Tab-separated table of C-alpha atoms in Angstrom:
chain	number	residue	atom	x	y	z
A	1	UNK	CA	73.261	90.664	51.440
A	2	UNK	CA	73.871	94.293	52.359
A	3	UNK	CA	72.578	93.807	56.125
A	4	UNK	CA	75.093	91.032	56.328
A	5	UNK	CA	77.995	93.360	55.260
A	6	UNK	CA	76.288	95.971	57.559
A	7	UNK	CA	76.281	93.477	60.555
A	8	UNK	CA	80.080	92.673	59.386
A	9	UNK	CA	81.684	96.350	59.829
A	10	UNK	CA	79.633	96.869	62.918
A	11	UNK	CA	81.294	93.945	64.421
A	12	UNK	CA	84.793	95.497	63.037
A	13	UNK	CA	84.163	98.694	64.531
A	14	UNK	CA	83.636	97.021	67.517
A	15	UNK	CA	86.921	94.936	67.360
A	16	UNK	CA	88.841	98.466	66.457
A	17	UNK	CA	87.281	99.637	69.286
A	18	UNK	CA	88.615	96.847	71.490
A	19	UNK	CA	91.873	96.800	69.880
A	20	UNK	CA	92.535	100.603	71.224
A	21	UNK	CA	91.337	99.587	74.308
A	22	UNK	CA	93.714	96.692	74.801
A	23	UNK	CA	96.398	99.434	74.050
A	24	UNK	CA	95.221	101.032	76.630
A	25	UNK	CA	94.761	98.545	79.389
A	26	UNK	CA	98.646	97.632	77.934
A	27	UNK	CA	100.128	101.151	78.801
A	28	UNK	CA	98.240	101.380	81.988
A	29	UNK	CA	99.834	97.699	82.647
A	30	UNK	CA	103.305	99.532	81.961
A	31	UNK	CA	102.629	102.208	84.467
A	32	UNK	CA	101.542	100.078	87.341
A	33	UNK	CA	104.951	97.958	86.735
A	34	UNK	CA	106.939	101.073	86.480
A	35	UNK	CA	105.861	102.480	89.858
A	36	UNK	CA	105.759	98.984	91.234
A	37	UNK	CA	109.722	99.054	90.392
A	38	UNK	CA	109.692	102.285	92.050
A	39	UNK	CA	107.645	101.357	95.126
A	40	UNK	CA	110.112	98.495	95.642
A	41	UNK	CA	113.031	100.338	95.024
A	42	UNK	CA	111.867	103.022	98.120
A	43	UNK	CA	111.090	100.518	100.235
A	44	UNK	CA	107.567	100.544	100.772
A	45	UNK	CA	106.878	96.915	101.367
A	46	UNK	CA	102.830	97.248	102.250
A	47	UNK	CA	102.182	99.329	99.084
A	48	UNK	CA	104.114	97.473	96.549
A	49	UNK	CA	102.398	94.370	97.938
A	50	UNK	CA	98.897	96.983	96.907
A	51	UNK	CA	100.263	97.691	94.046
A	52	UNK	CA	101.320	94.386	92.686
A	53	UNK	CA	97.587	92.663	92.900
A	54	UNK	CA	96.780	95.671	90.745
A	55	UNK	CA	98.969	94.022	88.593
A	56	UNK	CA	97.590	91.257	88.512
A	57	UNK	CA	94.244	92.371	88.400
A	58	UNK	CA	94.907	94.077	85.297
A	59	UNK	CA	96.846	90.951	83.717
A	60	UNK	CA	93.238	89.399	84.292
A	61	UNK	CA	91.797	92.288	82.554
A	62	UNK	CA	94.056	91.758	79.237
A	63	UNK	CA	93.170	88.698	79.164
A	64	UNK	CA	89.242	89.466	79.454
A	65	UNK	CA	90.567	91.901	76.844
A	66	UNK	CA	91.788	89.201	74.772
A	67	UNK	CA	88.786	87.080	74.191
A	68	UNK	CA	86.468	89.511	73.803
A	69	UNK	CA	88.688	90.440	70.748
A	70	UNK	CA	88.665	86.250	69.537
A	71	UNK	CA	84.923	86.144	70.619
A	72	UNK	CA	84.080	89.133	68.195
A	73	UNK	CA	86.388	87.739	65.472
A	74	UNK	CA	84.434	84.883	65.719
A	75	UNK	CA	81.279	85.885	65.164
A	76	UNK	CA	82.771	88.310	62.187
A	77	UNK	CA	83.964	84.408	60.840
A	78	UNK	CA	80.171	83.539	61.096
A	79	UNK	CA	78.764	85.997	59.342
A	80	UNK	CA	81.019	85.971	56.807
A	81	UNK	CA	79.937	82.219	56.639
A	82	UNK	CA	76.415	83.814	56.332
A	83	UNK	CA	77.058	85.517	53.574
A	84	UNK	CA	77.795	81.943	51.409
A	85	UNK	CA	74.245	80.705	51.069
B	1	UNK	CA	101.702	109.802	96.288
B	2	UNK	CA	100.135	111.761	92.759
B	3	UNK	CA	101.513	109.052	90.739
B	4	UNK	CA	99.069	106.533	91.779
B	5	UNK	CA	96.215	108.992	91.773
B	6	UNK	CA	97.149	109.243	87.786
B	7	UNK	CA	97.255	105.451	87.864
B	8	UNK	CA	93.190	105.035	89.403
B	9	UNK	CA	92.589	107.727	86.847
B	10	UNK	CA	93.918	105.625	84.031
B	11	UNK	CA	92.107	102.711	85.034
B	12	UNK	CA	88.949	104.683	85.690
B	13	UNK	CA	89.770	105.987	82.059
B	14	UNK	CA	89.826	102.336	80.784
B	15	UNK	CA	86.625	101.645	82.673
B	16	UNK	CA	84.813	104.119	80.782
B	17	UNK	CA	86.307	102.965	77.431
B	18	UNK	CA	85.143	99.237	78.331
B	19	UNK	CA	81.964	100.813	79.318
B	20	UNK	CA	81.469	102.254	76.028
B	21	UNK	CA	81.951	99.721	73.647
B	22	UNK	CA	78.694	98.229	75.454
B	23	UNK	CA	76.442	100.771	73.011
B	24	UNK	CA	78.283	99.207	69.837
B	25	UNK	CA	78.124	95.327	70.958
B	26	UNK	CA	74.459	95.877	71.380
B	27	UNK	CA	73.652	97.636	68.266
B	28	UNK	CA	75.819	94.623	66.144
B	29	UNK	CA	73.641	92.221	68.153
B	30	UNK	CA	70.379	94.158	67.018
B	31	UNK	CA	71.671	94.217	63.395
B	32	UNK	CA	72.097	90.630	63.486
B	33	UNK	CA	68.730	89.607	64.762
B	34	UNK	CA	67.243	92.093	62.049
B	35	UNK	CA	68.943	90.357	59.191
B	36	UNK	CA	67.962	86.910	60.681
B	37	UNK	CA	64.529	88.446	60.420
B	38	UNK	CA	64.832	89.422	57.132
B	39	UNK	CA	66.520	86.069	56.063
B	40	UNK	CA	63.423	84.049	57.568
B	41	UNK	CA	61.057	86.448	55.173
B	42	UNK	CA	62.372	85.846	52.258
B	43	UNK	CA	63.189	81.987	53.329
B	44	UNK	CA	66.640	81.644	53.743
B	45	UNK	CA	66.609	79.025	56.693
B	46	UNK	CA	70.217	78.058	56.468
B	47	UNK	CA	71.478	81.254	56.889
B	48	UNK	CA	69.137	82.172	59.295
B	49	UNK	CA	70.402	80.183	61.220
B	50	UNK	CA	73.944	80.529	60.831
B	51	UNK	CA	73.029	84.228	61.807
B	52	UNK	CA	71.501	83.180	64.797
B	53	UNK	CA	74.961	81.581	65.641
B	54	UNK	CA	76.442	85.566	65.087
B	55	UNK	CA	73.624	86.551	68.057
B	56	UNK	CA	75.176	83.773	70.442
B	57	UNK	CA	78.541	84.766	69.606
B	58	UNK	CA	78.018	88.446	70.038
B	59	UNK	CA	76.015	87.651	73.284
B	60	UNK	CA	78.764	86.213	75.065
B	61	UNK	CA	81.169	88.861	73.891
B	62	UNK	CA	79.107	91.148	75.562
B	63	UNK	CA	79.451	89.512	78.594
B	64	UNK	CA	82.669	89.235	78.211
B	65	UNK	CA	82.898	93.252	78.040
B	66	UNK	CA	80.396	93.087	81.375
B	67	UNK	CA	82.902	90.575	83.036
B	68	UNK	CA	85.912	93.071	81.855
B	69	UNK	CA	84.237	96.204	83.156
B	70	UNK	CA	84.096	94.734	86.140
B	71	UNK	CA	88.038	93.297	86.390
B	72	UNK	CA	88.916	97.100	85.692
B	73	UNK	CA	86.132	98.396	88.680
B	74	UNK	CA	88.198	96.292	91.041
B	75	UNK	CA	91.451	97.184	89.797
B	76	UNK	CA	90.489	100.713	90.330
B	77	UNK	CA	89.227	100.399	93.725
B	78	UNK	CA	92.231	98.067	94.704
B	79	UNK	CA	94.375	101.318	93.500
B	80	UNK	CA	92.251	103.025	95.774
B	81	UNK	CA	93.031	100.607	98.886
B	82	UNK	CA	96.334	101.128	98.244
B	83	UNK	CA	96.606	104.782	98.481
B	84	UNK	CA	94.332	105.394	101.323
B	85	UNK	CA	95.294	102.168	103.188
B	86	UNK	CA	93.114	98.904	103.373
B	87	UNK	CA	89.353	100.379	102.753
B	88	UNK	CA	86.280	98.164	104.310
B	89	UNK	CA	85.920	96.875	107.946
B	90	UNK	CA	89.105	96.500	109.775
B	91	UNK	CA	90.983	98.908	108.004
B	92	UNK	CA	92.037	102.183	110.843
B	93	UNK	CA	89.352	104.654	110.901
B	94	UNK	CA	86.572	102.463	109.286
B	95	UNK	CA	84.332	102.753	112.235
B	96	UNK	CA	83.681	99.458	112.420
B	97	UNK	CA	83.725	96.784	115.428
B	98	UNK	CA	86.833	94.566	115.478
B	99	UNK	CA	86.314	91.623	117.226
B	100	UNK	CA	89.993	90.840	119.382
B	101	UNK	CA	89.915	87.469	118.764
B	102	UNK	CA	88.909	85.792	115.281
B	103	UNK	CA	88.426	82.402	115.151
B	104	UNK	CA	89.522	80.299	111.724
B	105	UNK	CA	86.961	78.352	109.584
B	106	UNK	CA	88.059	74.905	112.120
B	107	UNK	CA	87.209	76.826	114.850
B	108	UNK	CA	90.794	77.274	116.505
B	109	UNK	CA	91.298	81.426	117.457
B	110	UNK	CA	93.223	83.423	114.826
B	111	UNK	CA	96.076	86.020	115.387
B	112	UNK	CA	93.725	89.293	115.686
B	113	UNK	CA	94.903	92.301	117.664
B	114	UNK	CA	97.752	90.243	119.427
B	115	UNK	CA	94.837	89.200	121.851
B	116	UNK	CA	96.197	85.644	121.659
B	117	UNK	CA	99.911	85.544	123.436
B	118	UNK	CA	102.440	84.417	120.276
B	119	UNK	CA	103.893	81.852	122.383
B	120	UNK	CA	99.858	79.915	122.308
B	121	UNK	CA	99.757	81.098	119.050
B	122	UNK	CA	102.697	79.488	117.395
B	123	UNK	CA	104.278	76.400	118.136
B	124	UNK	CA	107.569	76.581	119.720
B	125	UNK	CA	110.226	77.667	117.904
B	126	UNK	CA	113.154	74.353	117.736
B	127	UNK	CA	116.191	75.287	119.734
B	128	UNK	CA	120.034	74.786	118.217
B	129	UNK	CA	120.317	71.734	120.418
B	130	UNK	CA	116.803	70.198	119.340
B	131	UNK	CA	117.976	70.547	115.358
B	132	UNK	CA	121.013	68.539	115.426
B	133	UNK	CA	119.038	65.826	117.176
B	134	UNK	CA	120.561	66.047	121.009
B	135	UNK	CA	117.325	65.783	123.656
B	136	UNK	CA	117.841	69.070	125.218
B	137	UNK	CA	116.229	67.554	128.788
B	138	UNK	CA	119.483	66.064	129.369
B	139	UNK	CA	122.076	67.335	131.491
B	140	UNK	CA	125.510	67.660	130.375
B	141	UNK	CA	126.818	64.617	131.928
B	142	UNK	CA	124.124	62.674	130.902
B	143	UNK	CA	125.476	64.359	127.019
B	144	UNK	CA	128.484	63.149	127.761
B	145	UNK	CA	127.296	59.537	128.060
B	146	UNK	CA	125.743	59.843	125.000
B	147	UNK	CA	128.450	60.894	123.458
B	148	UNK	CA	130.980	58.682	125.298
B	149	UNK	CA	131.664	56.081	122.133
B	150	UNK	CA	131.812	58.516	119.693
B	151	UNK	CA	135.707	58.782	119.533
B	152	UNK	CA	136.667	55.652	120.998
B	153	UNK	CA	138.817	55.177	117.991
B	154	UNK	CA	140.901	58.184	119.006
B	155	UNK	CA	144.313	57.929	121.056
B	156	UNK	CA	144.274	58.014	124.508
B	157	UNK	CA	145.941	61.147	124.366
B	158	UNK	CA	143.103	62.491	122.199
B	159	UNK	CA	139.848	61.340	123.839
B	160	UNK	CA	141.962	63.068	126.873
B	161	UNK	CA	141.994	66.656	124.911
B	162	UNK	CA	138.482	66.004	123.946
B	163	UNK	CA	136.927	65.015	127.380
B	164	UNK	CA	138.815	67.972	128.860
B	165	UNK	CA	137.636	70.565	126.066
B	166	UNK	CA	133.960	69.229	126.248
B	167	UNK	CA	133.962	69.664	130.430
B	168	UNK	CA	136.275	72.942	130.327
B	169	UNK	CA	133.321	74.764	132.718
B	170	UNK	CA	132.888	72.246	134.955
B	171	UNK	CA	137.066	71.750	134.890
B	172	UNK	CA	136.898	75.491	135.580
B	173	UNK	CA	134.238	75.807	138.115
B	174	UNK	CA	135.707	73.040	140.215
B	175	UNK	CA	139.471	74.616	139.732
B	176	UNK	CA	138.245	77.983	141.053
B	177	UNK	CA	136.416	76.227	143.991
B	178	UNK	CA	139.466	74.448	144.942
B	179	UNK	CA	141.553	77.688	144.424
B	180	UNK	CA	139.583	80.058	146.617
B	181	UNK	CA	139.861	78.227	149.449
B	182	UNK	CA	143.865	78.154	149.837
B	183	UNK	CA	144.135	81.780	148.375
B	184	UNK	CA	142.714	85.506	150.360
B	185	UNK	CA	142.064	88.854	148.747
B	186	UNK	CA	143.924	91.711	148.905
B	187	UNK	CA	141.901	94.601	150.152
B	188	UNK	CA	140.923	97.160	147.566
B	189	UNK	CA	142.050	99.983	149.537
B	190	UNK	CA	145.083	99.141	151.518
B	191	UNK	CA	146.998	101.087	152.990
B	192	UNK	CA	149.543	100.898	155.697
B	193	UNK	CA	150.279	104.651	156.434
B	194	UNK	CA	146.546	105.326	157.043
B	195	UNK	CA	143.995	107.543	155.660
B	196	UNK	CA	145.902	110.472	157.341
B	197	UNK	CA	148.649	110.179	155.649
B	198	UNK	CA	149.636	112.754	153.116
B	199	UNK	CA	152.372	112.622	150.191
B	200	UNK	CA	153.885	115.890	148.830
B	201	UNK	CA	154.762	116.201	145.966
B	202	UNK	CA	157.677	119.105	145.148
B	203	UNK	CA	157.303	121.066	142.141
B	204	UNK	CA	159.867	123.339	140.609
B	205	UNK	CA	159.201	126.361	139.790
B	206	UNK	CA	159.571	126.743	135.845
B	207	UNK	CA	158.134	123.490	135.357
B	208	UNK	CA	154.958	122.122	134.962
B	209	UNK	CA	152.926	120.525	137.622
B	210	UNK	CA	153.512	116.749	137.771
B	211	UNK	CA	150.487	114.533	138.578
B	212	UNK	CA	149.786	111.405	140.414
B	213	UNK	CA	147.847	109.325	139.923
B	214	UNK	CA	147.456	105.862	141.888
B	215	UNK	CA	146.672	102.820	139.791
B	216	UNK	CA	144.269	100.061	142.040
B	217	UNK	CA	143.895	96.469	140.925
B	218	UNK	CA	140.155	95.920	141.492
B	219	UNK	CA	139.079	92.594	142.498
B	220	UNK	CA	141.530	90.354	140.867
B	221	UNK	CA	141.154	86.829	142.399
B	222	UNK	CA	143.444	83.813	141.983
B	223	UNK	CA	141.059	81.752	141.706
B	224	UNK	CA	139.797	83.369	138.328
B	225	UNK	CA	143.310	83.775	136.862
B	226	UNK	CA	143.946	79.532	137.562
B	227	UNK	CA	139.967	78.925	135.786
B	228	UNK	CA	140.700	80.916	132.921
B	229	UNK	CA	144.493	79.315	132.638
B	230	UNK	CA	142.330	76.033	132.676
B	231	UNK	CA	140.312	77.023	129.581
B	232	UNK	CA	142.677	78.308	127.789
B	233	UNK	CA	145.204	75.507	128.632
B	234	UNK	CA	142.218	72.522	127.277
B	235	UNK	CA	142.050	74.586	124.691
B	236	UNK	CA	145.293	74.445	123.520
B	237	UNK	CA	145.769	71.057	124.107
B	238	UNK	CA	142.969	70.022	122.188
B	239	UNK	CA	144.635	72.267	119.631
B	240	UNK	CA	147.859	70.718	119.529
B	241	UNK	CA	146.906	67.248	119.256
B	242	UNK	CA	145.017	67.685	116.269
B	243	UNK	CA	147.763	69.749	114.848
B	244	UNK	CA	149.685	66.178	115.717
B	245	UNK	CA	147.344	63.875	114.663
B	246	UNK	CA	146.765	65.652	110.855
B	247	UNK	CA	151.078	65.764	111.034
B	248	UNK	CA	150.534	62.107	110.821
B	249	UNK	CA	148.201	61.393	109.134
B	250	UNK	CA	149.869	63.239	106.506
């Protein structure tokens, strides 16, 4: 079953894909903290307040991050499943 | 403030790299439904359908890449907020109409541009004497009652020291009262020569000038001086029979 394999490394691609852009969301994560730190540090109260639901936005975003990866490792699972009858 | 400019950039750059993965999703989803196609022709049923389980699957991780788009669109524009200020209506220069007084979801008015006083607003803030409990309508005698058990096991001598510490102002008004009546003021400036009167003051030559100056009590009263002797004398007293009473006690 060729098209299976076919549909198989698309959907790897896809996690790769994902996977580089959880690093990403990651070091922008470490950025926002850093110059949360800094905010805080200065003294700007109303900013690092700003800044801090950023941070927690993006937590939210890793995690959206997160199951898409388990959602397309799942389906990878079924079609590898497929591929047995 | 460059630093979070580069931040919204990075997010925006994340954003795009959510945004692109869309293309791939789709095409795995349309490779899928093409093999299921294929598997029905040449009658594989089962896995047919166990394909058709890789279209759901890939389906909701493509809206899962939607709903993650979107958490990185508002992160972005919350970076945004915070570099320009609160954005939308309300925010200073927005254009928009502010109403003065808002009024909460039960109907009561919410703080808005300090239309509402903060003493309606709020409810009063509790005063020293309302946290430890002592009704603050009642006037200090009326304390005093309350109070008046409260160290009946003391010694005489000590209820004495405590009475007198507890009513030192009223000991002191009464004192000075009592005081200014027997006693008079010396004027501030008197003087029995007159204001004629000159003083000279010799200087020898060789040596430098001397001067004089002329120090004036200003308004010292006797009556004062005896209130203050009061405090400080219950005071002390109260003082030194404690200092007794723990020598005793041991």
């Amino acid at each position: 079953m060729s098209s299976i394999d076919e549909v198989i490394s698309s959907l790897s691609a896809n996690s790769n894909a994902v996977t580089d852009l959880q690093g990403q969301i990651h070091g922008t994560t470490a950025m926002a903290e850093e110059m949360l730190k800094q905010l805080q540090e200065i003294g700007l109260q109303g900013k690092a307040a700003a800044l801090g639901a950023v941070k927690d936005q993006l937590a939210a975003c890793d995690a959206f991050a997160a199951a898409l990866q388990n959602k397309l490792s799942e389906a990878m699972t079924s079609a590898a499943a497929a591929t047995g009858q | 403030m460059g630093s979070l400019n580069d931040l919204a950039a990075k997010i925006e750059a994340d954003r795009a790299a959510a945004a692109e993965v869309a293309g791939p999703i789709n095409s795995s989803k349309g490779q899928a439904e093409h093999t299921i196609t294929a598997m029905i022709g040449l009658g594989l049923e089962g896995s047919a359908a166990r394909m058709r389980k890789v279209v759901d699957e890939v389906e909701e991780a493509e809206s899962l890449r939607a709903a993650l788009e979107g958490a990185l669109t508002k992160a972005h524009f919350m970076v945004m907020s915070a570099i320009q200020g609160n954005m939308g209506p309300g925010a200073p220069g927005s254009g928009a109409v502010v109403p003065l007084t808002r009024i909460d979801a039960d109907g009561a008015p919410k703080a808005g541009l300090d239309a509402i006083p903060r003493h309606l607003r709020d409810d009063p803030v509790p005063t020293g004497e309302e946290l430890s409990g002592v009704d603050p309508s009642i006037g200090p005698f009326q304390k005093e009652h309350e109070n008046a058990n409260a160290d009946r096991r003391r010694g005489a001598l000590s209820r004495f020291g405590r009475s007198a510490v507890r009513n030192t102002d009223e000991l002191a008004g009464t004192t000075k009262q009592a005081a200014g009546e027997f006693t008079f003021d010396i004027e501030d400036d008197f003087d029995p020569w007159g204001s004629q009167a000159q003083a000279i003051v010799e200087v020898p030559t060789g040596q430098p000038p001397v001067f004089v100056s002329r120090v004036e009590a200003e308004g010292i009263k006797a009556g004062d001086l005896l209130s203050s002797t009061i405090v400080i004398a219950a005071f002390a007293f109260e003082a030194a029979t404690r200092l007794s009473r723990k020598k005793e006690n041991g």
